[in-house]
């Protein structure tokens, strides 16, 4: 969603801000803007559209030259994407950029209108600029911010500059990410570390309602009462290459290729002496032995990773697992409490519904475990226990490597819970863990075989509709494969449990409609094949993803993608996922779409 940047230092501020905004493009946006002090005057340039539009506008309107400013990419929520609704917003003496949603903006707008403020945009954000101006009566920026945030309901990350202080950037946040970058005599703010990683790896996390004031020489932090706060400086583990394309045409392709390595990293970080061990984070055998029920709560791809986890945990450990969509879970008055474990899964660690579900589960007395890729995120910090998925920065909007690492983490948890509960013995625990050690190679083999995925993509490129079917683990993979494909190709796609299709949806099967059949699970293979034949006999074009050597009746399959792997069935989702990601990726490229930036989507969904 929206991206915020800010800078004060000796460099060309416009360049730093534009560079930072480019690094945050992955979050999704539909307009952009910057405000920079030029000779003590704030110069604002903003536009609807992508950063290329901004660059053009900077050329025609003149590039602000200065050393202090703020910038923004907006993902429209209140008001259409337009020049006027783009940030920064100014009113009176204050200019701001805002990420999040001000839930009481209508009441605030009424109040401010009575006070004589006139609004030009349809955004909720403009009220923040006005309110700051209103409370700036004594020309004390810190006081104005403190009084303003007291009145705001909802979530916000704010970058703020005051007309009277051309050498300061202020920022504050609540429930929206905002990170401070600490350079040598220069300071940055960003919605994520890549925004300033090129200049510094040192960063500070702002807590809810903490305020930072940075000038060229100094930086100070305050709490909501205006009292000074000491903050710890951390060092980012990411390097610049990880946040760049490194010769790949798209981040998505690069991230697909990184999967063998990051799955290996996950194994290295959680496996000790040949078995998964989570005791360091408090996920002990004693706890796992007694847990009554497990809930996996997440959104989108992370939720589909949870489905794979569910099949693995239930199969091995015989504990009931429920997978819930976070946006439903939080409002369903869930029957969750003491003795239950709620696992929240999230790449960004900022997803609003997942975060709210975590908070609700804690309040209801459940133990919570976060499986999160961004260490410094709110979800990672908010859970009782935290497993870091070391996938590194995932820049492409469509999640790939984070998903496979989430699955890897869930397998390891499944193995350990099963051992703790005595449903498998130590020998089996070691054997399964060693088997999982073969996953990086299995994924690599698929990636090396990408021509076959490219060929399948060439057969899908003109499709208007298609289906995925599968059973068990293959059903979970079908859901993810279908989501991946639709989000980056814009082809309408649906995934069905293979046995469910004939209960209505089979009426949509017509001549040549592609049906991708995921058929890797030997226990249900015969059943899946008969479902595949049902659609084939109604004219479907069948693409089967299966183990090498799977026997189908002649002419029941049009194309097959065969997986050569020693992995046992339960673990085969890892290479299968890579195959489905590559099919989606190449179909997107063949359709002339930028897979890294699919329309209407945001990488980090910080609103409900
Ligand atoms: C799809 C995708 C989304 C995310 C979902 C949750 O490719 O990326 O469905 O999985 O928005 O995001 P996180 O994992 O950041 O909570």
Coordinates of C-alpha atoms and ligand atoms in Angstrom, one line a residue:
X1 CA 0.0 0.0 0.0
X2 CA 1.2 3.6 0.3
X3 CA 4.9 4.3 0.7
X4 CA 6.5 7.0 2.7
X5 CA 9.9 8.4 2.4
X6 CA 11.7 11.4 4.0
X7 CA 15.2 12.8 4.0
X8 CA 17.4 15.4 5.6
X9 CA 21.1 15.7 4.9
X10 CA 23.6 16.9 2.4
X11 CA 22.4 14.9 -0.7
X12 CA 20.1 16.1 -3.4
X13 CA 16.8 15.5 -1.6
X14 CA 14.7 15.1 -4.7
X15 CA 16.9 12.3 -5.9
X16 CA 16.9 10.5 -2.5
X17 CA 13.1 10.7 -2.3
X18 CA 12.5 9.5 -5.9
X19 CA 15.0 6.7 -5.4
X20 CA 13.3 5.7 -2.1
X21 CA 9.9 5.8 -3.8
X22 CA 11.1 3.6 -6.6
X23 CA 12.3 1.1 -4.0
X24 CA 8.8 1.1 -2.4
X25 CA 7.0 0.7 -5.8
X26 CA 6.5 -2.9 -4.9
X27 CA 4.0 -1.9 -2.3
X28 CA 1.5 -0.9 -5.0
X29 CA 0.4 2.6 -5.8
X30 CA -1.5 4.8 -8.3
X31 CA 0.0 8.2 -7.7
X32 CA 3.1 9.8 -6.2
X33 CA 4.5 13.1 -5.0
X34 CA 7.2 14.9 -3.1
X35 CA 7.6 18.1 -1.1
X36 CA 11.1 19.6 -0.8
X37 CA 12.3 22.8 0.9
X38 CA 13.9 24.9 -1.8
X39 CA 15.3 28.1 -0.3
X40 CA 13.0 27.9 2.7
X41 CA 9.9 27.5 0.5
X42 CA 8.2 24.1 0.2
X43 CA 8.0 23.1 -3.4
X44 CA 5.5 20.2 -4.0
X45 CA 5.3 18.1 -7.2
X46 CA 2.7 15.4 -7.3
X47 CA 0.7 13.5 -9.9
X48 CA -1.6 10.6 -10.6
X49 CA 0.1 7.6 -12.2
X50 CA 3.5 6.0 -11.9
X51 CA 6.9 7.4 -11.0
X52 CA 7.6 7.9 -14.7
X53 CA 4.8 10.5 -14.7
X54 CA 6.5 12.1 -11.7
X55 CA 9.8 12.2 -13.5
X56 CA 8.1 13.9 -16.5
X57 CA 6.4 16.4 -14.2
X58 CA 9.7 17.1 -12.5
X59 CA 11.2 17.9 -15.9
X60 CA 8.3 20.2 -16.9
X61 CA 7.7 21.9 -13.5
X62 CA 11.3 21.9 -12.5
X63 CA 13.0 19.7 -10.0
X64 CA 13.1 21.1 -6.5
X65 CA 16.6 21.5 -5.3
X66 CA 17.1 21.2 -1.6
X67 CA 18.2 18.9 1.3
X68 CA 15.0 18.3 3.3
X69 CA 11.7 16.8 2.2
X70 CA 9.1 14.1 2.2
X71 CA 7.6 11.9 -0.5
X72 CA 4.8 9.4 -1.0
X73 CA 3.3 6.8 -3.2
X74 CA -0.5 6.6 -2.8
X75 CA -2.7 3.6 -3.1
X76 CA -6.2 5.2 -3.3
X77 CA -8.6 4.4 -0.5
X78 CA -10.6 7.7 0.1
X79 CA -11.0 9.5 -3.3
X80 CA -10.0 8.4 -6.8
X81 CA -6.4 8.4 -7.9
X82 CA -5.9 12.0 -9.1
X83 CA -3.4 14.9 -8.9
X84 CA -5.4 16.6 -6.2
X85 CA -5.8 13.5 -4.0
X86 CA -2.1 12.6 -4.3
X87 CA 0.2 13.3 -1.4
X88 CA 1.9 15.4 0.0
X89 CA -1.1 17.4 1.4
X90 CA -0.6 20.9 2.6
X91 CA -2.8 23.2 4.6
X92 CA -1.6 26.4 6.2
X93 CA 1.8 25.9 7.6
X94 CA 2.0 22.1 7.5
X95 CA 2.7 19.6 4.7
X96 CA 2.3 15.9 5.3
X97 CA 2.4 12.4 3.7
X98 CA 0.2 9.8 5.3
X99 CA -0.1 6.0 5.1
X100 CA -3.1 4.3 6.7
X101 CA -6.7 5.2 7.3
X102 CA -8.1 8.0 9.6
X103 CA -11.4 6.4 10.6
X104 CA -12.9 9.5 12.2
X105 CA -11.9 11.8 9.4
X106 CA -15.5 12.9 8.7
X107 CA -16.0 14.2 12.3
X108 CA -12.6 15.9 12.1
X109 CA -13.4 17.4 8.8
X110 CA -16.7 18.9 10.2
X111 CA -14.9 20.3 13.2
X112 CA -12.1 21.8 11.0
X113 CA -14.6 23.2 8.5
X114 CA -16.3 25.0 11.3
X115 CA -13.0 26.5 12.2
X116 CA -12.7 27.9 8.7
X117 CA -10.5 25.2 7.0
X118 CA -11.2 24.6 3.4
X119 CA -10.5 21.2 1.9
X120 CA -9.3 20.6 -1.7
X121 CA -9.0 16.8 -1.8
X122 CA -11.4 13.9 -1.1
X123 CA -8.8 12.2 1.1
X124 CA -8.9 11.4 4.8
X125 CA -5.2 12.5 4.9
X126 CA -5.9 16.1 4.3
X127 CA -7.6 16.5 7.7
X128 CA -4.3 15.5 9.3
X129 CA -2.6 18.5 7.7
X130 CA -5.4 20.8 8.8
X131 CA -5.5 19.4 12.3
X132 CA -1.7 19.8 12.6
X133 CA -2.1 23.4 11.4
X134 CA -4.9 24.0 13.9
X135 CA -2.8 22.8 16.8
X136 CA 0.2 24.7 15.6
X137 CA -1.1 27.9 17.1
X138 CA 2.0 28.2 19.4
X139 CA 4.3 27.4 16.6
X140 CA 5.5 24.3 18.4
X141 CA 5.7 21.4 16.0
X142 CA 6.1 18.7 18.7
X143 CA 3.1 20.0 20.6
X144 CA 1.0 20.2 17.4
X145 CA 1.8 16.6 16.6
X146 CA 1.1 15.4 20.2
X147 CA -2.3 17.2 20.2
X148 CA -3.1 15.9 16.7
X149 CA -2.4 12.2 17.2
X150 CA -4.5 12.3 20.4
X151 CA -7.5 13.0 18.1
X152 CA -6.8 10.5 15.3
X153 CA -8.6 7.2 15.2
X154 CA -7.3 4.5 12.9
X155 CA -3.9 3.8 11.6
X156 CA -1.2 6.2 10.4
X157 CA 2.4 6.7 9.5
X158 CA 3.1 10.4 8.9
X159 CA 6.0 12.3 7.5
X160 CA 5.6 16.0 8.4
X161 CA 7.3 19.2 7.5
X162 CA 6.5 22.6 8.9
X163 CA 6.9 25.7 6.8
X164 CA 8.7 27.6 9.6
X165 CA 11.3 24.8 10.0
X166 CA 13.1 24.2 6.7
X167 CA 15.7 22.0 8.4
X168 CA 13.5 19.4 10.1
X169 CA 11.5 16.4 9.2
X170 CA 9.1 15.0 11.8
X171 CA 7.4 11.6 11.7
X172 CA 5.1 9.5 13.8
X173 CA 3.2 6.3 13.4
X174 CA 0.5 4.0 14.8
X175 CA -0.3 0.6 13.4
X176 CA 1.3 1.5 10.1
X177 CA 5.0 0.8 9.4
X178 CA 7.6 3.6 9.5
X179 CA 11.3 3.1 9.9
X180 CA 14.0 5.7 10.6
X181 CA 17.3 5.3 8.7
X182 CA 20.4 6.6 10.4
X183 CA 23.2 7.8 8.2
X184 CA 26.4 9.9 8.8
X185 CA 25.0 13.3 9.3
X186 CA 21.8 12.4 7.4
X187 CA 18.5 10.8 8.3
X188 CA 15.8 9.0 6.4
X189 CA 12.3 7.8 7.0
X190 CA 10.7 5.0 5.0
X191 CA 7.8 2.6 5.0
X192 CA 10.4 -0.2 4.6
X193 CA 14.1 -0.6 4.8
X194 CA 14.8 -0.8 1.0
X195 CA 13.7 2.8 0.8
X196 CA 17.1 3.9 2.2
X197 CA 19.2 0.7 2.2
X198 CA 21.4 2.2 -0.5
X199 CA 22.5 4.9 1.9
X200 CA 22.5 3.1 5.3
X201 CA 21.8 -0.2 7.0
X202 CA 21.3 1.3 10.4
X203 CA 17.7 1.8 11.4
X204 CA 15.4 2.5 14.3
X205 CA 11.9 1.2 14.7
X206 CA 9.4 3.8 16.0
X207 CA 6.8 2.5 18.5
X208 CA 3.1 3.4 18.3
X209 CA 2.7 7.1 18.7
X210 CA 6.4 7.8 19.2
X211 CA 7.6 10.9 17.4
X212 CA 10.9 11.5 15.7
X213 CA 12.4 14.9 14.9
X214 CA 15.4 14.9 12.6
X215 CA 17.6 17.7 11.5
X216 CA 20.9 17.5 9.6
X217 CA 22.9 17.3 12.8
X218 CA 20.7 15.5 15.3
X219 CA 17.8 13.1 15.8
X220 CA 15.5 13.0 18.8
X221 CA 12.6 10.7 19.8
X222 CA 9.6 11.5 22.0
X223 CA 6.7 9.7 23.5
X224 CA 3.1 10.8 23.2
X225 CA 3.6 13.1 26.2
X226 CA 6.6 14.8 24.6
X227 CA 9.1 13.2 26.9
X228 CA 12.4 12.1 25.3
X229 CA 12.7 8.4 24.5
X230 CA 16.0 6.4 24.0
X231 CA 15.9 4.2 20.9
X232 CA 18.0 1.3 19.9
X233 CA 19.8 1.3 16.5
X234 CA 19.6 -2.0 14.6
X235 CA 21.5 -3.1 11.6
X236 CA 19.6 -4.5 8.6
X237 CA 20.6 -8.0 7.5
X238 CA 19.6 -7.3 3.9
X239 CA 22.1 -6.0 1.5
X240 CA 21.4 -3.8 -1.6
X241 CA 21.7 -6.8 -4.0
X242 CA 18.9 -8.6 -2.3
X243 CA 16.7 -5.7 -2.9
X244 CA 17.7 -5.4 -6.6
X245 CA 16.8 -7.4 -9.7
X246 CA 20.4 -8.6 -10.3
X247 CA 20.0 -9.1 -14.0
X248 CA 16.6 -10.8 -13.9
X249 CA 14.0 -9.2 -16.0
X250 CA 11.6 -9.1 -13.0
X251 CA 11.8 -9.4 -9.3
X252 CA 9.3 -12.2 -9.4
X253 CA 11.6 -14.4 -11.5
X254 CA 14.5 -13.6 -9.3
X255 CA 12.5 -14.5 -6.2
X256 CA 11.4 -17.8 -7.7
X257 CA 15.0 -18.6 -8.4
X258 CA 16.0 -17.7 -4.8
X259 CA 13.7 -20.4 -3.4
X260 CA 16.2 -23.3 -3.1
X261 CA 18.6 -21.0 -1.2
X262 CA 16.0 -19.5 1.2
X263 CA 14.3 -22.9 1.9
X264 CA 17.8 -24.1 2.8
X265 CA 18.3 -21.1 5.1
X266 CA 15.0 -21.9 6.8
X267 CA 16.2 -25.5 7.4
X268 CA 19.5 -24.3 8.7
X269 CA 17.9 -21.9 11.1
X270 CA 15.4 -24.3 12.6
X271 CA 17.1 -27.7 12.4
X272 CA 19.6 -28.7 15.2
X273 CA 21.3 -32.1 15.3
X274 CA 19.1 -33.3 12.5
X275 CA 15.7 -32.4 14.0
X276 CA 13.6 -29.3 14.1
X277 CA 14.0 -27.4 17.4
X278 CA 11.9 -24.4 18.4
X279 CA 12.6 -24.5 22.1
X280 CA 14.5 -21.2 21.9
X281 CA 11.4 -19.3 21.0
X282 CA 9.3 -21.1 23.6
X283 CA 7.7 -23.6 21.3
X284 CA 8.6 -26.5 23.6
X285 CA 7.7 -30.2 23.4
X286 CA 5.7 -29.8 26.7
X287 CA 3.6 -27.0 25.2
X288 CA 3.1 -28.9 21.9
X289 CA 2.1 -32.0 23.7
X290 CA -0.7 -30.2 25.6
X291 CA -2.1 -28.0 22.9
X292 CA -5.8 -28.6 22.3
X293 CA -6.4 -27.1 18.9
X294 CA -4.4 -25.2 16.3
X295 CA -5.7 -22.3 14.2
X296 CA -3.8 -21.0 11.3
X297 CA -4.9 -17.4 10.5
X298 CA -3.7 -15.5 7.5
X299 CA -4.6 -13.8 4.2
X300 CA -4.2 -14.8 0.6
X301 CA -1.1 -16.8 -0.2
X302 CA 0.0 -16.9 3.4
X303 CA -3.4 -18.5 4.2
X304 CA -2.8 -21.1 1.5
X305 CA 0.5 -21.9 3.0
X306 CA -1.5 -22.5 6.2
X307 CA -3.6 -25.0 4.3
X308 CA -0.5 -27.1 3.4
X309 CA 0.5 -26.8 7.1
X310 CA -2.9 -28.0 8.2
X311 CA -2.7 -31.1 6.1
X312 CA 0.8 -31.9 7.4
X313 CA 0.1 -31.2 11.1
X314 CA -3.2 -33.2 11.1
X315 CA -1.7 -36.1 9.1
X316 CA 1.4 -36.4 11.3
X317 CA 0.3 -35.1 14.7
X318 CA -3.4 -35.8 14.8
X319 CA -4.2 -32.4 16.3
X320 CA -7.2 -30.6 14.9
X321 CA -6.2 -27.6 12.8
X322 CA -8.5 -25.0 11.4
X323 CA -7.3 -22.6 8.7
X324 CA -9.1 -19.2 8.7
X325 CA -9.1 -16.2 6.5
X326 CA -8.0 -13.4 8.9
X327 CA -10.7 -10.9 7.7
X328 CA -13.4 -13.5 8.6
X329 CA -11.7 -14.8 11.8
X330 CA -11.5 -11.4 13.5
X331 CA -15.2 -10.8 13.1
X332 CA -16.6 -14.3 13.6
X333 CA -16.5 -14.2 17.4
X334 CA -14.1 -17.2 17.2
X335 CA -14.2 -20.0 19.7
X336 CA -10.6 -19.8 20.7
X337 CA -9.0 -19.6 24.1
X338 CA -6.7 -21.1 26.6
X339 CA -5.0 -24.3 25.5
X340 CA -5.2 -23.3 21.8
X341 CA -2.4 -22.2 19.6
X342 CA -3.0 -19.6 16.9
X343 CA -0.4 -19.4 14.2
X344 CA -0.5 -16.2 12.2
X345 CA 1.4 -16.4 8.9
X346 CA 2.5 -13.2 7.0
X347 CA 5.2 -12.2 4.7
X348 CA 5.0 -8.5 5.5
X349 CA 4.0 -8.8 9.1
X350 CA 1.8 -5.7 8.6
X351 CA -1.4 -7.2 7.1
X352 CA -4.2 -5.4 9.0
X353 CA -6.6 -8.4 9.3
X354 CA -3.8 -10.8 10.3
X355 CA -2.6 -8.4 12.9
X356 CA -6.0 -7.8 14.3
X357 CA -6.6 -11.6 14.5
X358 CA -3.4 -11.9 16.4
X359 CA -4.4 -9.3 18.9
X360 CA -7.9 -10.9 19.3
X361 CA -6.4 -14.4 19.8
X362 CA -4.1 -13.0 22.5
X363 CA -7.0 -11.3 24.2
X364 CA -9.0 -14.5 24.2
X365 CA -6.2 -16.3 26.0
X366 CA -4.7 -18.4 23.2
X367 CA -0.9 -18.7 22.7
X368 CA 0.2 -17.1 19.5
X369 CA 3.0 -17.9 17.1
X370 CA 3.9 -15.7 14.2
X371 CA 5.6 -17.0 11.1
X372 CA 6.7 -13.8 9.5
X373 CA 9.3 -12.7 6.9
X374 CA 9.9 -9.1 8.1
X375 CA 11.6 -9.3 11.5
X376 CA 10.8 -5.8 12.6
X377 CA 7.1 -5.9 11.7
X378 CA 4.2 -5.4 14.0
X379 CA 3.0 -9.0 13.8
X380 CA 6.5 -10.4 14.4
X381 CA 6.8 -8.2 17.5
X382 CA 3.3 -8.7 18.7
X383 CA 3.1 -12.5 19.0
X384 CA 4.1 -14.7 22.0
X385 CA 6.5 -16.7 19.8
X386 CA 8.0 -15.8 16.5
X387 CA 9.6 -17.8 13.7
X388 CA 11.4 -15.7 11.2
X389 CA 11.2 -16.9 7.6
X390 CA 14.6 -15.9 6.1
X391 CA 13.3 -15.3 2.6
X392 CA 14.9 -11.8 2.4
X393 CA 13.1 -8.9 0.8
X394 CA 10.2 -10.0 -1.4
X395 CA 9.7 -7.1 -3.8
X396 CA 7.4 -8.6 -6.4
X397 CA 3.7 -8.1 -5.4
X398 CA 2.9 -11.8 -5.9
X399 CA 4.4 -13.8 -3.1
X400 CA 6.6 -16.7 -4.1
X401 CA 9.7 -17.3 -2.0
X402 CA 7.9 -16.2 1.2
X403 CA 5.2 -18.9 0.5
X404 CA 7.7 -21.8 0.1
X405 CA 9.6 -20.8 3.2
X406 CA 6.3 -20.5 5.2
X407 CA 5.5 -24.0 4.1
X408 CA 8.9 -25.2 5.1
X409 CA 8.5 -23.7 8.5
X410 CA 5.0 -25.3 8.9
X411 CA 6.4 -28.7 7.9
X412 CA 9.1 -28.4 10.5
X413 CA 6.5 -27.5 13.1
X414 CA 4.3 -30.4 12.0
X415 CA 7.3 -32.8 12.5
X416 CA 8.1 -31.5 15.9
X417 CA 4.5 -31.5 17.2
X418 CA 4.1 -35.0 16.0
X419 CA 7.2 -36.0 17.8
X420 CA 6.2 -34.2 21.0
X421 CA 2.8 -35.9 21.0
X422 CA 4.3 -39.3 20.3
X423 CA 2.7 -39.9 16.9
X424 CA 6.1 -40.3 15.4
X425 CA 9.3 -41.5 17.0
X426 CA 12.8 -39.9 16.9
X427 CA 13.9 -42.0 14.0
X428 CA 10.9 -40.9 11.9
X429 CA 11.5 -37.3 13.0
X430 CA 15.0 -37.5 11.7
X431 CA 13.9 -39.2 8.5
X432 CA 11.3 -36.6 7.7
X433 CA 13.7 -33.8 8.5
X434 CA 16.3 -35.3 6.2
X435 CA 13.7 -35.8 3.5
X436 CA 12.8 -32.1 3.7
X437 CA 16.5 -31.4 3.2
X438 CA 16.0 -32.6 -0.4
X439 CA 13.4 -29.9 -1.1
X440 CA 15.9 -27.2 -2.3
X441 CA 17.2 -29.6 -5.0
X442 CA 13.7 -30.6 -6.0
X443 CA 12.8 -26.9 -6.4
X444 CA 16.0 -26.3 -8.3
X445 CA 15.2 -29.1 -10.7
X446 CA 11.9 -27.5 -11.5
X447 CA 13.5 -24.1 -12.1
X448 CA 16.1 -25.7 -14.4
X449 CA 13.2 -27.2 -16.3
X450 CA 11.5 -23.8 -16.8
X451 CA 11.2 -24.3 -20.6
X452 CA 8.3 -26.7 -19.9
X453 CA 6.6 -24.1 -17.7
X454 CA 7.1 -21.6 -20.5
X455 CA 5.5 -24.0 -23.0
X456 CA 2.5 -24.5 -20.8
X457 CA 2.3 -20.7 -20.4
X458 CA 2.2 -20.4 -24.2
X459 CA -0.9 -22.7 -24.2
X460 CA -2.7 -20.5 -21.6
X461 CA -1.9 -17.1 -23.0
X462 CA -5.2 -16.7 -24.8
X463 CA -7.4 -18.4 -22.2
X464 CA -10.2 -16.3 -20.7
X465 CA -11.1 -18.8 -18.0
X466 CA -9.4 -21.8 -16.5
X467 CA -9.6 -24.2 -13.6
X468 CA -7.2 -25.9 -11.2
X469 CA -8.2 -29.1 -9.6
X470 CA -6.5 -31.4 -7.0
X471 CA -7.1 -33.3 -3.8
X472 CA -5.5 -32.9 -0.3
X473 CA -2.2 -31.2 -0.6
X474 CA -2.8 -30.9 -4.3
X475 CA -6.0 -28.9 -3.6
X476 CA -4.1 -26.5 -1.4
X477 CA -1.6 -26.1 -4.2
X478 CA -4.4 -25.6 -6.7
X479 CA -5.7 -22.7 -4.7
X480 CA -2.3 -21.0 -4.6
X481 CA -1.6 -21.8 -8.2
X482 CA -4.9 -20.3 -9.2
X483 CA -4.4 -17.2 -7.1
X484 CA -0.9 -16.6 -8.5
X485 CA -2.1 -17.0 -12.1
X486 CA -5.1 -14.7 -11.8
X487 CA -3.3 -12.0 -9.9
X488 CA -0.6 -11.5 -12.5
X489 CA -2.3 -12.6 -15.8
X490 CA -5.8 -11.3 -15.2
X491 CA -7.2 -14.6 -16.6
X492 CA -10.2 -15.7 -14.6
X493 CA -9.3 -18.8 -12.8
X494 CA -10.9 -21.0 -10.1
X495 CA -9.5 -23.8 -8.0
X496 CA -11.6 -26.7 -6.9
X497 CA -11.2 -29.7 -4.8
X498 CA -11.3 -32.2 -7.6
X499 CA -14.2 -34.2 -6.2
X500 CA -16.3 -31.0 -5.7
X501 CA -16.3 -29.9 -9.3
X502 CA -19.2 -32.1 -10.4
X503 CA -21.4 -30.5 -7.7
X504 CA -22.2 -27.6 -10.0
X505 CA -19.2 -26.0 -11.5
X506 CA -18.6 -28.7 -14.1
X507 CA -21.4 -27.0 -16.1
X508 CA -18.7 -24.4 -16.9
X509 CA -16.5 -26.9 -18.6
X510 CA -16.6 -26.4 -22.3
X511 CA -14.4 -27.2 -25.3
X512 CA -10.7 -26.3 -24.9
X513 CA -11.1 -24.8 -21.5
X514 CA -7.7 -25.4 -19.7
X515 CA -7.9 -27.5 -16.5
X516 CA -4.6 -27.7 -14.6
X517 CA -4.8 -30.9 -12.7
X518 CA -2.4 -31.2 -9.8
X519 CA -2.0 -35.0 -9.3
X520 CA 1.0 -35.6 -7.1
X521 CA -0.6 -37.5 -4.2
X522 CA -0.5 -41.2 -4.7
X523 CA -3.2 -41.9 -2.0
X524 CA -5.8 -40.0 -4.0
X525 CA -4.3 -40.3 -7.4
X526 CA -6.9 -42.7 -8.9
X527 CA -9.7 -40.4 -7.7
X528 CA -8.0 -37.3 -9.1
X529 CA -7.5 -39.0 -12.4
X530 CA -11.1 -39.9 -12.6
X531 CA -12.1 -36.3 -11.9
X532 CA -9.7 -35.2 -14.6
X533 CA -11.2 -37.6 -17.1
X534 CA -14.7 -36.3 -16.2
X535 CA -13.7 -32.9 -17.4
X536 CA -11.6 -34.2 -20.3
X537 CA -14.6 -36.0 -21.7
X538 CA -16.5 -32.6 -21.7
X539 CA -13.8 -31.0 -23.8
X540 CA -11.3 -29.6 -21.3
X541 CA -7.7 -29.1 -22.3
X542 CA -5.8 -31.0 -19.6
X543 CA -2.5 -30.0 -18.2
X544 CA -1.4 -32.5 -15.6
X545 CA 1.3 -31.8 -13.0
X546 CA 2.4 -35.1 -11.6
X547 CA 5.4 -37.3 -10.7
X548 CA 7.4 -38.7 -13.6
X549 CA 6.0 -41.9 -14.8
X550 CA 2.4 -41.4 -13.6
X551 CA 0.2 -43.5 -15.7
X552 CA -2.9 -41.9 -17.3
X553 CA -5.2 -43.5 -19.8
X554 CA -4.3 -42.6 -23.4
X555 CA -5.5 -39.2 -24.6
X556 CA -6.7 -38.1 -21.1
X557 CA -3.9 -35.5 -20.8
X558 CA -2.9 -32.9 -23.4
X559 CA 0.3 -31.7 -21.7
X560 CA 2.1 -33.1 -18.6
X561 CA 4.7 -31.5 -16.4
X562 CA 6.5 -34.3 -14.7
X563 CA 8.3 -33.8 -11.4
X564 CA 11.4 -35.8 -10.9
X565 CA 11.9 -36.0 -7.2
X566 CA 12.7 -38.3 -4.3
X567 CA 10.5 -36.2 -2.0
X568 CA 7.7 -38.1 -0.5
X569 CA 4.1 -37.0 -1.3
X570 CA 3.6 -34.8 1.7
X571 CA 6.6 -32.6 0.8
X572 CA 6.0 -32.4 -3.0
X573 CA 4.1 -29.1 -2.6
X574 CA 7.5 -27.3 -2.5
X575 CA 8.6 -28.1 -6.1
X576 CA 4.9 -28.1 -7.3
X577 CA 4.6 -24.5 -6.0
X578 CA 7.7 -23.5 -8.0
X579 CA 6.2 -25.0 -11.2
X580 CA 2.9 -23.2 -10.7
X581 CA 4.7 -19.9 -10.0
X582 CA 6.7 -20.2 -13.2
X583 CA 3.6 -21.0 -15.2
X584 CA 1.9 -17.9 -13.8
X585 CA 5.0 -15.8 -14.4
X586 CA 5.5 -16.8 -18.0
X587 CA 1.8 -16.4 -18.8
X588 CA 1.9 -12.9 -17.4
X589 CA 4.9 -12.0 -19.4
X590 CA 3.5 -13.4 -22.6
X591 CA 0.3 -11.4 -22.1
X592 CA 2.4 -8.3 -21.9
X593 CA 1.8 -7.6 -18.2
X594 CA 4.4 -6.6 -15.7
X595 CA 4.2 -9.5 -13.2
X596 CA 5.9 -7.4 -10.5
X597 CA 3.2 -4.8 -10.5
X598 CA -0.2 -6.2 -11.2
X599 CA -3.0 -3.8 -11.4
X600 CA -5.1 -2.9 -8.3
X601 CA -2.8 -4.8 -5.9
X602 CA -0.7 -3.7 -3.0
X603 CA 2.1 -5.7 -1.5
X604 CA 1.4 -4.9 2.0
X605 CA -2.3 -4.6 2.9
X606 CA -2.4 -2.4 5.9
X607 CA -6.1 -1.6 5.7
X608 CA -9.0 -4.0 6.2
Ligands
LIG1 C1 -0.5 -13.1 -3.3 C2 -0.1 -12.4 -2.2 C3 -1.2 -12.0 -1.1 C4 -0.6 -12.0 0.3 C5 -1.6 -11.5 1.3 C6 -1.1 -11.6 2.7 O1 0.6 -13.4 -4.1 O2 1.0 -12.0 -2.0 O3 -2.3 -12.8 -1.2 O4 -0.2 -13.3 0.6 O5 -1.9 -10.2 1.0 O6 0.1 -10.8 2.8 P1 1.1 -11.0 4.0 O7 1.7 -12.4 3.8 O8 2.1 -9.9 3.9 O9 0.3 -11.0 5.3

